[in-house]
């Protein structure tokens, strides 16, 4: 289905039930691209590993004096989501030499989110937790990107219920592709069960990440890519197409990705002319974003 450009804000969940599939990397870098293009963008860190928070300048989100996190908002209805929103940085937040990223905010993550499932189990209307919170700030943003944990538990169900679009991130491989079926089933189940509460998300993109570029790894990659494209067609987002011969998909494997994370910088700030940076820009275009004329 085509991206729902008429929906403001567009709320996108970066999802996959397995860990290490590029959700956080994709979420922060697409978010940073949107922000640079003029969209007021919010990245929501819903994962207890807090990788999106780290990548946007906040190494230890739980230890910032007086600062609320997503977990506080989840567990205490008196805490408003805006109290957990902080400005995104390239480099450690507030440090000398770090740069405030214009148009980009972050809902600060928390390692306490590891207790979120347990907390939600006994809550009334537990699946609606994130929809309720995002409702408080929707008017302030054009794009909201939710970085989900690597499972399909209550936190992720809440994200699927709260969003318009699910973008799945996967490493190209047979096992990984099979996993997409489970995400699709979960999206359908959420729609069926919570349609009356406004659940309407569809899968609008698949990002193949960590795509090998060397010849020795090419065959396995090509099989994975072909299978993805055969099954999912245009949902598989194109990254680059510079050799003119082959359709190119996904984000190339690049050491700049772990390096940029270690430096707490998005790719546009760490390696502006790099291959993976280029791929994320193309993928953002594939999702229907473009430079805004304002
Ligand atoms: N294109 C790439 N090239 C090289 N390394 C990559 C690439 N994409 C992701 N990685 C690496 O793969 C690992 C997983 O990426 P990431 O943290 O974005 O995944 P995730 O799905 O958010 O994981 P989790 O489920 O643990 O939150 C990271 O170490 C990241 O640096
Ligand atoms: Mg992650």
GROMACS .gro file of C-alpha atoms and ligand atoms in nm, residues 19-25 45 47 49-52 147-150, ligand 2:
model
   18
   19UNK     CA    1   1.692  -0.862   1.780
   20UNK     CA    2   1.977  -0.713   1.583
   21UNK     CA    3   1.781  -0.656   1.263
   22UNK     CA    4   1.856  -0.288   1.212
   23UNK     CA    5   1.546  -0.134   1.371
   24UNK     CA    6   1.725   0.124   1.583
   25UNK     CA    7   1.982   0.212   1.316
   45UNK     CA    8   1.265   0.488   2.214
   47UNK     CA    9   1.326  -0.052   2.378
   49UNK     CA   10   1.830  -0.136   2.541
   50UNK     CA   11   1.789   0.236   2.474
   51UNK     CA   12   1.987   0.226   2.148
   52UNK     CA   13   1.789   0.508   1.988
  147UNK     CA   14   1.188   0.213   1.775
  148UNK     CA   15   1.045  -0.117   1.901
  149UNK     CA   16   1.212  -0.393   2.100
  150UNK     CA   17   1.287  -0.718   1.915
  296LIG    MG1   18   1.718  -0.172   1.860
   0.00000   0.00000   0.00000
